[in-house]
Each structure stands twice: as structure tokens, then as C-alpha cells.
Phi, psi and omega in degrees: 000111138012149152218107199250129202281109172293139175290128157255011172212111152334331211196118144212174186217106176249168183211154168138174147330147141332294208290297181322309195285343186287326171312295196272028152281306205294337193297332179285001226336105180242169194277162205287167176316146141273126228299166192014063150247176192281172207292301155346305211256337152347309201261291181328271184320319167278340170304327178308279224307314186323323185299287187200176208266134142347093196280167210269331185224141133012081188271103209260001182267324194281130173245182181195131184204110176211152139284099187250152180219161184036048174281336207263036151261321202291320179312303200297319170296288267239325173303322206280324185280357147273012181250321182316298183262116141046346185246104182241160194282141157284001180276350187244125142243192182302298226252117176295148199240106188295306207291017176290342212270306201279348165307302152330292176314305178320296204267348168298310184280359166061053220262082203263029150294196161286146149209174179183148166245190196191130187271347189293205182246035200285148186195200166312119035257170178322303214277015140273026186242045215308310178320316174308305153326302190320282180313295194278026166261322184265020170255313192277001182262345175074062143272333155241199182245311205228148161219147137288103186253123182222171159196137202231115136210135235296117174284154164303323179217156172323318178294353200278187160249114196248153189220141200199128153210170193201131196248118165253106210236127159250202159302318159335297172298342110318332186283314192285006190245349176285275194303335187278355213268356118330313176291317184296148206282182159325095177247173190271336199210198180274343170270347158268337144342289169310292184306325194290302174318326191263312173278338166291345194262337178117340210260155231289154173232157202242141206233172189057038187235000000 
């Protein structure tokens, strides 16, 4: 049996410290992040929960398409200070992996669908905006119902500021963000792009996060 997950938002954007955002994760009290992973796929996991809940089985309808930037100080630093004390993780080596982040996101949420990440800096116009592209091709082929279309990008340290957003679309919802892209302002990069694009489209942002 199905067990199918209500959305609690289309759209969210978070921006800050680690440390800031874990507070006012833990102040809502959702289950804390998962533990020792790098800070990025941190930051992921709480824009999810704002979105929707864990589903209970294996969701093969759910897909994932993000843009991750500035990992490979966070992997190479966070390698060298596990070899520094001993203890080392197998998620920090040297050679940055961008997908670890959306990996995380995929097995907290249990996200069996396609994913995939993308390392540029894609931003306007849409069709340099691929994760987008991606996402309305595996909507309109009905290989999935849904994605989480995202872009993350990584502060140096938990202390740094990582920024994010993250859109869970269905079809409507890319055709309406495909089309909004004249309206949306000017960005410096691919998560403010996504936000601008999310916000000229109308749809509702998850508030208190």
C-alpha cells in the first residue's frame, strides 16, 4: 500500500550559519538533521522538511534536480581535519563529490526517483537553467509526479552563510516558473535565480524556517 505524502509548501529559501539555522530548526521541533554529515546537505534537509514530511516507503514518483556550488573547500577542509584527529569519515576525501548534498536529501526523504546534481552556476535565461529544464522533461515524459528542483550554495564552514532554495513542482508548477522568467529580478547567482523564478510564479513560500 501507497502511503502518499501531503506538500507543506511548494517553495522554500533559506540563508545563514548552520548554527543559526539548526536553532530555529530544533526551536520548531522537527527531528534534528542528520548527524555528521557535511553542513550543505544539512541546510538541504531542513528546506525539505518545510516542504513535506518523510515518506514511510520508497518514493519512485519523487525525483531530485539541484545545483550545488562551492563544495569543494567544504569536502577538502572537513578531510584534512579528519585525518588531523583520527578520525576519519568516509563522506570527507580530498576530490569534492557536489552530489553528496542531494544524496542525503534523496535517503533522509526517501526520494527513489531520478536525481541528479549539477555543479555549475546556471542562472538565467531558464534554458541555462538545467535542473529546471531536466525536471520539466521528466514531468512532461510522466516519469515521475514531482521533483524537488533546487540550488545550494555552500559556506566554507558551518559558521559561514550557505544559501538555498528549494522548489517541490509539479508539472503546472515548471511550466509556471518556465514562463515567469521575465518577471523575475536580476540575480547574482543559481539560488537566487531559483528564488526569483519561484517568486514571480506565485507560489506560497514556507515561513517560520
Amino acid at each position: 500500500m501507497r502511503h502518499a505524502r501531503t506538500p507543506r509548501a511548494p517553495f522554500v529559501a533559506l540563508a545563514g550559519s548552520v548554527d543559526a539555522l539548526d536553532r530555529r530548526y530544533r526551536a520548531q521541533r522537527l527531528s534534528p538533521p542528520v548527524g555528521r554529515c557535511l553542513h550543505g546537505s544539512r541546510v538541504l534537509i531542513m528546506a525539505g522538511h518545510a516542504l513535506m514530511p518523510p515518506a514511510r516507503t520508497p518514493d519512485a514518483r519523487t525525483g531530485a534536480c539541484l545545483s550545488v556550488s562551492n563544495v569543494a573547500g567544504e569536502s577538502y577542509t572537513a578531510f584534512q581535519r579528519s585525518l588531523a584527529t583520527g578520525n576519519v569519515m568516509p563522506r570527507h576525501y580530498a576530490v569534492s563529490v557536489p552530489n553528496a548534498a542531494t544524496s542525503e536529501l534523496c535517503l533522509t526523504f526517501r526520494v527513489a526517483g531520478p536525481a541528479v546534481t549539477l555543479s555549475e552556476e546556471a542562472k538565467a535565461p531558464v534554458e541555462s537553467c538545467p535542473q529546471l529544464v531536466l525536471a520539466r522533461d521528466w514531468l512532461g515524459s510522466g516519469i515521475v509526479d514531482r521533483v524537488l528542483i533546487g540550488a545550494i550554495r555552500v559556506g566554507a564552514s558551518p559558521s559561514d552563510e550557505t544559501r538555498c532554495a528549494l522548489v517541490l513542482a509539479d508539472r503546472d508548477t515548471t511550466d509556471r516558473m518556465c514562463a515567469a522568467e521575465a518577471l523575475s529580478p536580476a540575480a547574482r547567482d543559481a539560488v537566487s535565480f531559483l528564488a526569483g523564478l519561484a517568486e514571480a510564479s506565485g507560489l506560497s513560500e514556507a515561513r517560520g524556517t
